[in-house]
Short mmCIF file of C-alpha atoms in Angstrom, two decimals:
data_model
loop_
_atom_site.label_atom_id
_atom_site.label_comp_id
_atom_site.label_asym_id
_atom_site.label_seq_id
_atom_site.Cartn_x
_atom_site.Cartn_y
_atom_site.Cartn_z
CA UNK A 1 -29.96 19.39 -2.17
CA UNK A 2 -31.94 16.02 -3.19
CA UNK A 3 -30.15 16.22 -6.60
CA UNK A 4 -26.54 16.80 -4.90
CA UNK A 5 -27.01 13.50 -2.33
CA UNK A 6 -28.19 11.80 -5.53
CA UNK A 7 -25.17 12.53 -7.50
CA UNK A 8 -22.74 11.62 -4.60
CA UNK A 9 -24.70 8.17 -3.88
CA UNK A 10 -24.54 7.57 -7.19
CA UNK A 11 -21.09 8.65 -7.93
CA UNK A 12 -19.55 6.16 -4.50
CA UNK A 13 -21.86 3.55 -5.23
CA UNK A 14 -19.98 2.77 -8.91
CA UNK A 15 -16.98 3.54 -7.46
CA UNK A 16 -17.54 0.89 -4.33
CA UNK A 17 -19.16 -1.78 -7.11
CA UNK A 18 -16.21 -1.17 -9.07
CA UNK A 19 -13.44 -2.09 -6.39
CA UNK A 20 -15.74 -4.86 -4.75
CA UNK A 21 -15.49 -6.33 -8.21
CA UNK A 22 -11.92 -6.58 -7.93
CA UNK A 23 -11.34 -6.88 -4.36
CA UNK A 24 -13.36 -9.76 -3.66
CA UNK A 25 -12.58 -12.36 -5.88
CA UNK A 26 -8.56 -12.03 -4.68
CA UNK A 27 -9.49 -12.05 -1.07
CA UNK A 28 -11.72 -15.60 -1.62
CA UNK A 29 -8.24 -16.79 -3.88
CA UNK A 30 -6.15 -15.40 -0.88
CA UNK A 31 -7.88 -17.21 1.92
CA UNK A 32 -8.27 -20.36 0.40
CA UNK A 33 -4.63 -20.40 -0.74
CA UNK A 34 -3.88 -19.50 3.37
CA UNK A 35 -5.93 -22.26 4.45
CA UNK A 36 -4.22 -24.92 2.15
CA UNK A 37 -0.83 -23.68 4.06
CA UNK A 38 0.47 -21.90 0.52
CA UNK A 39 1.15 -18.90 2.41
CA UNK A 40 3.57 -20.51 5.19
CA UNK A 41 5.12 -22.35 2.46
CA UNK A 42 5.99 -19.29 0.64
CA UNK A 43 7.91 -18.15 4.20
CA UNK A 44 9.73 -21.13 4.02
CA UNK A 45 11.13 -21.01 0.73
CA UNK A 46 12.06 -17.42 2.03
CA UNK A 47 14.47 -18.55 4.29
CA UNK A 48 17.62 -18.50 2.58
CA UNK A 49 17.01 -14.68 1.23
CA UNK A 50 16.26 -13.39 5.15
CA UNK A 51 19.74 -14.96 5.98
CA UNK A 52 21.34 -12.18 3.28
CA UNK A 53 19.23 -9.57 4.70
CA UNK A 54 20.36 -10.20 8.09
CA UNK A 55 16.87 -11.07 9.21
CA UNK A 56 16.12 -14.16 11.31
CA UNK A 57 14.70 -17.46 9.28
CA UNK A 58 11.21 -16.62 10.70
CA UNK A 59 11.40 -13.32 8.82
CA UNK A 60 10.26 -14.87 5.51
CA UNK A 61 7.33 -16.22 6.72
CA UNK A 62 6.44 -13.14 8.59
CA UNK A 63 6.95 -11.49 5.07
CA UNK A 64 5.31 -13.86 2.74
CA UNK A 65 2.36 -13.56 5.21
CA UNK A 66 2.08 -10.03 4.72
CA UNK A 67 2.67 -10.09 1.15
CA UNK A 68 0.16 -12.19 0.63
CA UNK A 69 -2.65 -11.17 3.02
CA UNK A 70 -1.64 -7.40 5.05
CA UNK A 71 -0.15 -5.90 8.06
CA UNK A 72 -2.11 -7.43 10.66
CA UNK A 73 -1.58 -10.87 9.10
CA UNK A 74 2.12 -10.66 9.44
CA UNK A 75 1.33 -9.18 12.90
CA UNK A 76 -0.63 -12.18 13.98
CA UNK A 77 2.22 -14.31 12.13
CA UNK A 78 4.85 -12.46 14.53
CA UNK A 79 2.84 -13.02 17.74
CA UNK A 80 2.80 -17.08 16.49
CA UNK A 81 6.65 -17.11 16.31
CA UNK A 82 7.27 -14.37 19.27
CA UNK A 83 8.51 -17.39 21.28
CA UNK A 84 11.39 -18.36 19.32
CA UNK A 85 12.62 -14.78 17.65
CA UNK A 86 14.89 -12.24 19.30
CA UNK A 87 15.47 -9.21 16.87
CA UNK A 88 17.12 -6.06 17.55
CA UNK A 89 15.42 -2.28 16.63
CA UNK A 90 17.27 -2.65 13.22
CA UNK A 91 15.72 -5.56 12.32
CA UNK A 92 12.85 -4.76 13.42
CA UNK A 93 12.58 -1.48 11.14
CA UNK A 94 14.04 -3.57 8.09
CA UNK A 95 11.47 -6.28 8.19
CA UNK A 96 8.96 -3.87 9.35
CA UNK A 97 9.60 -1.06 6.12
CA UNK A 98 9.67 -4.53 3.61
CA UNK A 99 6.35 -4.86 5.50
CA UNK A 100 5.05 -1.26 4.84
CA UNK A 101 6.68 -1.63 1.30
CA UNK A 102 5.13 -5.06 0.14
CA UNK A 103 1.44 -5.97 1.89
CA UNK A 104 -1.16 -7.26 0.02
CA UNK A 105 -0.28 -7.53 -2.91
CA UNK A 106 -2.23 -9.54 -5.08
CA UNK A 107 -5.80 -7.61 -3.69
CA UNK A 108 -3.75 -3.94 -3.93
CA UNK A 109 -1.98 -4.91 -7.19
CA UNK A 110 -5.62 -5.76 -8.99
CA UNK A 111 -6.71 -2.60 -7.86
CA UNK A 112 -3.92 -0.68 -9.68
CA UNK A 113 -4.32 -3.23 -12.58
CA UNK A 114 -8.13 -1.63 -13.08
CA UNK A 115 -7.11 1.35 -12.15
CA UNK A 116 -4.57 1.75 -15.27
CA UNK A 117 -1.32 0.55 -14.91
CA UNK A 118 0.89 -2.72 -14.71
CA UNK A 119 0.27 -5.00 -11.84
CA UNK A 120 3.35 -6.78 -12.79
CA UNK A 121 5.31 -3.38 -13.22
CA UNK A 122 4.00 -2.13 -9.86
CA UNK A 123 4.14 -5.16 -7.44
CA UNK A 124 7.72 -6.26 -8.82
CA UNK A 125 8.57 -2.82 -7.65
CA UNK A 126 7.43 -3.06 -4.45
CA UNK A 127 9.30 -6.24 -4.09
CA UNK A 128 12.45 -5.24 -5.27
CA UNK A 129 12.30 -1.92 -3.49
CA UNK A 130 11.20 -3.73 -0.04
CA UNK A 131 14.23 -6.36 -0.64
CA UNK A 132 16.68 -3.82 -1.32
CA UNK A 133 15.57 -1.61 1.83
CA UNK A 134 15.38 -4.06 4.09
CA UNK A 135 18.78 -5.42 2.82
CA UNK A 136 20.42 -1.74 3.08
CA UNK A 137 19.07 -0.68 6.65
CA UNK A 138 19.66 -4.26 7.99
CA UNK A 139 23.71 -3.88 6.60
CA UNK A 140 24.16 -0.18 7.47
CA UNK A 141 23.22 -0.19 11.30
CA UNK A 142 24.79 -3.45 11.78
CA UNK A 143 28.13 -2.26 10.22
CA UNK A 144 27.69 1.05 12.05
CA UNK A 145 26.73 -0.76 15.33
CA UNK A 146 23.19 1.70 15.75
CA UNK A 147 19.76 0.73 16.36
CA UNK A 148 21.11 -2.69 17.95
CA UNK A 149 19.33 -3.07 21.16
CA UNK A 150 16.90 -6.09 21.49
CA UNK A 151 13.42 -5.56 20.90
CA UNK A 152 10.81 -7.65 23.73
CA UNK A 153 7.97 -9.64 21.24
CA UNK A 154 6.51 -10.70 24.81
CA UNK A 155 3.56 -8.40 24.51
CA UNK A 156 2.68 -10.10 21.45
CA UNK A 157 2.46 -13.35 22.84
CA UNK A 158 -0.64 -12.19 24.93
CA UNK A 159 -3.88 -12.11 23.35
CA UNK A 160 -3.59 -8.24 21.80
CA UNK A 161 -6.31 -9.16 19.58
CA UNK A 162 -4.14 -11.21 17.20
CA UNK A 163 -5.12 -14.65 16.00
CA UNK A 164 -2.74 -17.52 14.85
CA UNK A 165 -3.17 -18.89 11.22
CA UNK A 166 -5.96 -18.35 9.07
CA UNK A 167 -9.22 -17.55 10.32
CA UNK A 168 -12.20 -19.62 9.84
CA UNK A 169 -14.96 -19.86 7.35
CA UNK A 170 -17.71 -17.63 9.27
CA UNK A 171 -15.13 -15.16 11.12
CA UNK A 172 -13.58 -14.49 7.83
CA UNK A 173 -16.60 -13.94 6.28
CA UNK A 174 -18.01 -11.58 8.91
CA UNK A 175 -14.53 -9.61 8.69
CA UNK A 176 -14.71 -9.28 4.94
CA UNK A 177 -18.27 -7.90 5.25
CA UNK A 178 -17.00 -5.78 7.62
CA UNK A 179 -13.63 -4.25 5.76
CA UNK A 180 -16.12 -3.59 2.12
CA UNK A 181 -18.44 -2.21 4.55
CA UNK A 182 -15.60 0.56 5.80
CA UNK A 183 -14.51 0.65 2.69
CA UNK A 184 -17.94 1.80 1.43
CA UNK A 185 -17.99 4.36 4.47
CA UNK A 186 -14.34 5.93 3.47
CA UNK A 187 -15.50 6.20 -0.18
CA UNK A 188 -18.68 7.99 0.06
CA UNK A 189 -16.50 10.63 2.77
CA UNK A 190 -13.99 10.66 0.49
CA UNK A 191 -16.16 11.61 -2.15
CA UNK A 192 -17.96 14.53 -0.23
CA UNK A 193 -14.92 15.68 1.54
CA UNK A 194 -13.43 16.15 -1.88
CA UNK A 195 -16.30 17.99 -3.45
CA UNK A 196 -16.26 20.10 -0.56
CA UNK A 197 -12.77 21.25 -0.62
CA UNK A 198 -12.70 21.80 -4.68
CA UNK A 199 -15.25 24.50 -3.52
CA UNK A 200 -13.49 26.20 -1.24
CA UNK A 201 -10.34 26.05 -2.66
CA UNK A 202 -8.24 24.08 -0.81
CA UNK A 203 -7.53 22.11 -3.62
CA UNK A 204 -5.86 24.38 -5.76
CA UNK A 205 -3.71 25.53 -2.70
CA UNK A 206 -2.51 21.87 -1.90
CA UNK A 207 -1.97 21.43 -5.25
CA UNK A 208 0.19 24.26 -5.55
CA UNK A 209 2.11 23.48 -2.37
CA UNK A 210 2.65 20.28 -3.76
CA UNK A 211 4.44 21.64 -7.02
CA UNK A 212 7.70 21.14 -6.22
CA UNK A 213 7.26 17.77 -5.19
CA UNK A 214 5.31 16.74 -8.30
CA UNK A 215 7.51 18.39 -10.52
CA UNK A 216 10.80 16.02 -8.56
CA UNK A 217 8.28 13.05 -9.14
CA UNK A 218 6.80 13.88 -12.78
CA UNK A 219 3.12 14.11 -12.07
CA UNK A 220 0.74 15.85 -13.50
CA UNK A 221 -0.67 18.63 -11.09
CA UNK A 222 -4.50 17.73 -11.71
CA UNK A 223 -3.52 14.11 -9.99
CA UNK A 224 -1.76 15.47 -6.49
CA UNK A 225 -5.26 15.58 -4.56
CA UNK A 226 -6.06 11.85 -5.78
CA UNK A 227 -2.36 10.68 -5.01
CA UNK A 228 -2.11 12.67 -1.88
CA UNK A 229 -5.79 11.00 -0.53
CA UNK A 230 -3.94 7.27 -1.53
CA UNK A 231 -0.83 8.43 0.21
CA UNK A 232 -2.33 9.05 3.46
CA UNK A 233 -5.55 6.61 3.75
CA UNK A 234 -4.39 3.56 1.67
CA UNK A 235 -4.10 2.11 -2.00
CA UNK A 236 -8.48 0.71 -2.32
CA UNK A 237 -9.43 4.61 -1.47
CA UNK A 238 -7.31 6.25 -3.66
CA UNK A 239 -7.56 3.44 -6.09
CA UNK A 240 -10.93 3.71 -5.88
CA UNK A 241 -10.65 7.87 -6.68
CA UNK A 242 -7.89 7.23 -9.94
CA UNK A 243 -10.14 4.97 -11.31
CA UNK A 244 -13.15 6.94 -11.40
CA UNK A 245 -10.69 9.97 -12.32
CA UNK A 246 -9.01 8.41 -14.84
CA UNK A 247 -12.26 7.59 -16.71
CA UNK A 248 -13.18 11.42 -16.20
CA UNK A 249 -10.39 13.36 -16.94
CA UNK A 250 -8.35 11.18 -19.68
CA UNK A 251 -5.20 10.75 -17.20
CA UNK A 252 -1.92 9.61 -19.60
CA UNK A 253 -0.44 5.98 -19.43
CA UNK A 254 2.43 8.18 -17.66
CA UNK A 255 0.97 9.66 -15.00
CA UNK A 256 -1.32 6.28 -13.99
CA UNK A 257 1.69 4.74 -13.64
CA UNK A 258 3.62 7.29 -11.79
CA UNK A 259 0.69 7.93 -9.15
CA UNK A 260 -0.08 4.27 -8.92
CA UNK A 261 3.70 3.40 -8.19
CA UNK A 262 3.55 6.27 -5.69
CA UNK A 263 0.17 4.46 -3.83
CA UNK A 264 1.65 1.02 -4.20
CA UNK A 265 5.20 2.18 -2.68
CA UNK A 266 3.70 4.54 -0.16
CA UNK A 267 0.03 4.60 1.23
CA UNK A 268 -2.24 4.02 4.29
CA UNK A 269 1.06 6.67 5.66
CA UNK A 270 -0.86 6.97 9.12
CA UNK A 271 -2.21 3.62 10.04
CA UNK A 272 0.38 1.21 8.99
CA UNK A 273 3.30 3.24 9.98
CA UNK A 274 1.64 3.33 13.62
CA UNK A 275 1.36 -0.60 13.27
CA UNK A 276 4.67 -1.05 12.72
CA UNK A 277 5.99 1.69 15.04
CA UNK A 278 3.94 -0.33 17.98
CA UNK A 279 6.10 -3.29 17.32
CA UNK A 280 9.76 -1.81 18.39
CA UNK A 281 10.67 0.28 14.63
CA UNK A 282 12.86 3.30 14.71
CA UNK A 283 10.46 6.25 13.12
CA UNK A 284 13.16 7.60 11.06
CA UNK A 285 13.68 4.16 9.21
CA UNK A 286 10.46 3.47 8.98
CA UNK A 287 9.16 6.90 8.05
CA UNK A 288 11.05 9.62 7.16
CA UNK A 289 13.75 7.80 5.51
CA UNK A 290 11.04 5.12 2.99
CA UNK A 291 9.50 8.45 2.49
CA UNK A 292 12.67 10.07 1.03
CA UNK A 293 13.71 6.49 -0.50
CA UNK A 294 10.03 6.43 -2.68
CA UNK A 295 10.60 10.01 -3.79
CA UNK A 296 13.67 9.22 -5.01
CA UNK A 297 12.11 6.27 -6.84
CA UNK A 298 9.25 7.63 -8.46
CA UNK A 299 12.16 10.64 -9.49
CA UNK A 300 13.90 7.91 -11.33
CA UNK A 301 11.11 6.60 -12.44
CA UNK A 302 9.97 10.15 -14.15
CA UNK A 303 13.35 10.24 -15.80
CA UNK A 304 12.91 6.82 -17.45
CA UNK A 305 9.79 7.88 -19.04
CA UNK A 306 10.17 10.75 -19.80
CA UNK A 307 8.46 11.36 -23.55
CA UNK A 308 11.75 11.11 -25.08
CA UNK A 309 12.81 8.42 -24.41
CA UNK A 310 12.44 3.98 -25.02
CA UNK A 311 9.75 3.70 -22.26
CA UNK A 312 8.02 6.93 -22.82
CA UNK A 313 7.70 6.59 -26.20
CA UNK A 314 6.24 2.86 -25.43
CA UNK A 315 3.72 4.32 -23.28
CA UNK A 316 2.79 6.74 -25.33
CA UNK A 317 2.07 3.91 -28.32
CA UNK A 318 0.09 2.10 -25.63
CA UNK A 319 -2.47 5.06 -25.18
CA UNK A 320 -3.26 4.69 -29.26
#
């Protein structure tokens, strides 16, 4: 028993020094960047692309804001510019899916750097997938005249536990403390929840009930219970579990790519989809329909490198 706790502290321990490693340093870059005013800057120069999504000028800075920093920074971005906005359930669900799509990027992005694939590749995906989104469910239910009843931001504009701007010094720290503390907590129940169910199992059965789907999407079957833990919890955990896979098991350039795309365009599937549901988005949109929009992503994806072809054969060179 002594020897089994040993191997799991030891086991979450690297893995939680390897993602501090890489988590930390972005989130000091982020927050000083935030507190020079870089972030609302970036919102600004956003203006002129939320006009061709349909999205109100505040929009972009709502965005960048997430993009930059995560969910509940665009949230507390939305409660500072409640007063002047008035968006309809559409727009709500387009911003809110670019939100779901593109948050945190550069902290999320390193992970998936470290963890094996292209931080460029990845987070220029999750851009251009977000824009495109947005842009399509913004068009459609305005052309088709759905999802166009006004959405109240008053509750926002109460305290609701959201803060306007950056935080200060101490507060930050104190939350960062507190987010590589839960992240430490997830990892090492991650870790023996896993073990656990490899045992039993449940693994295998998951794994096979997941065929299908990995087959559409071009993973390998040995990465579904890793993918599937980044899918529903978020991008550090399962980041956190490919990166001490990958080390183990020899993953291909491929598949690292193809899971990590899958985390960066879909994770965290409970919590942030109830964030954004709690601020007026249609479920479906939000939901059901990114859901079905990443699969058929990562499906395209797949077919572009494929072994046979320009970019499998370049990722196959890269593994050499």
């Amino acid at each position: 028993m002594l020897h089994y706790l040993n191997t799991i502290r030891l086991r979450s321990t690297r893995m939680f020094l390897t993602i501090t490693r890489i988590m930390l340093p972005v989130m000091v870059i982020v927050y000083i960047a935030d507190r020079l005013g870089l972030v609302r800057l970036a919102g600004e120069a956003l203006t002129p692309a939320m006009a061709l999504l349909g999205l109100p000028p505040e929009a972009g800075i709502i965005w960048a804001t997430t993009v930059l920093t995560n969910i509940y920074g665009g949230m507390a971005s939305m409660a500072a510019l409640s007063d002047s906005m008035q968006m309809t359930v559409a727009q709500v669900s387009a911003l809110g899916s670019m939100m779901l799509f593109a948050h945190n990027i550069p902290t999320e992005q390193s992970v998936v750097r470290r963890a094996g694939a292209s931080a460029l590749i990845t987070g220029a995906l999750r851009i251009l997938v977000a824009l495109v989104y947005g842009a399509a469910v913004s068009w459609i239910c305005r052309a088709l005249d759905v999802l166009q009843d006004p959405v109240s931001l008053g509750w926002m504009r109460q305290d609701a536990g959201l803060t306007q701007g950056p935080p200060d010094f101490w507060p930050w720290v104190l939350s960062t403390l507190q987010s590589l503390a839960l992240v430490l907590g997830v990892i090492i129940g991650l870790v023996v929840l896993l073990d656990v169910l490899e045992r039993l199992g449940i693994t295998r059965l998951v794994t096979r009930l997941l065929t299908p789907v990995l087959r559409l999407s071009g993973l390998e079957e040995r990465a579904a219970p890793l993918t599937t833990v980044g899918v529903l919890l978020g991008l550090a955990y399962g980041g956190a579990l490919i990166i001490d896979a990958a080390e183990r098991e020899n993953y291909s350039p491929r598949t690292r790519l193809l899971a990590l795309s899958w985390l960066s365009l879909c994770h965290a599937l409970i919590e942030d989809t109830l964030l954004i549901l709690a601020l007026g988005a249609d479920i479906w949109v939000i939901l059901v329909l990114r859901g079905l929009v990443t699969l058929g992503v990562l499906a395209g994806l797949a077919a572009l490198t494929r072994p046979d072809t320009a970019w499998g054969r370049r990722l196959a060179r890269s593994a050499q």
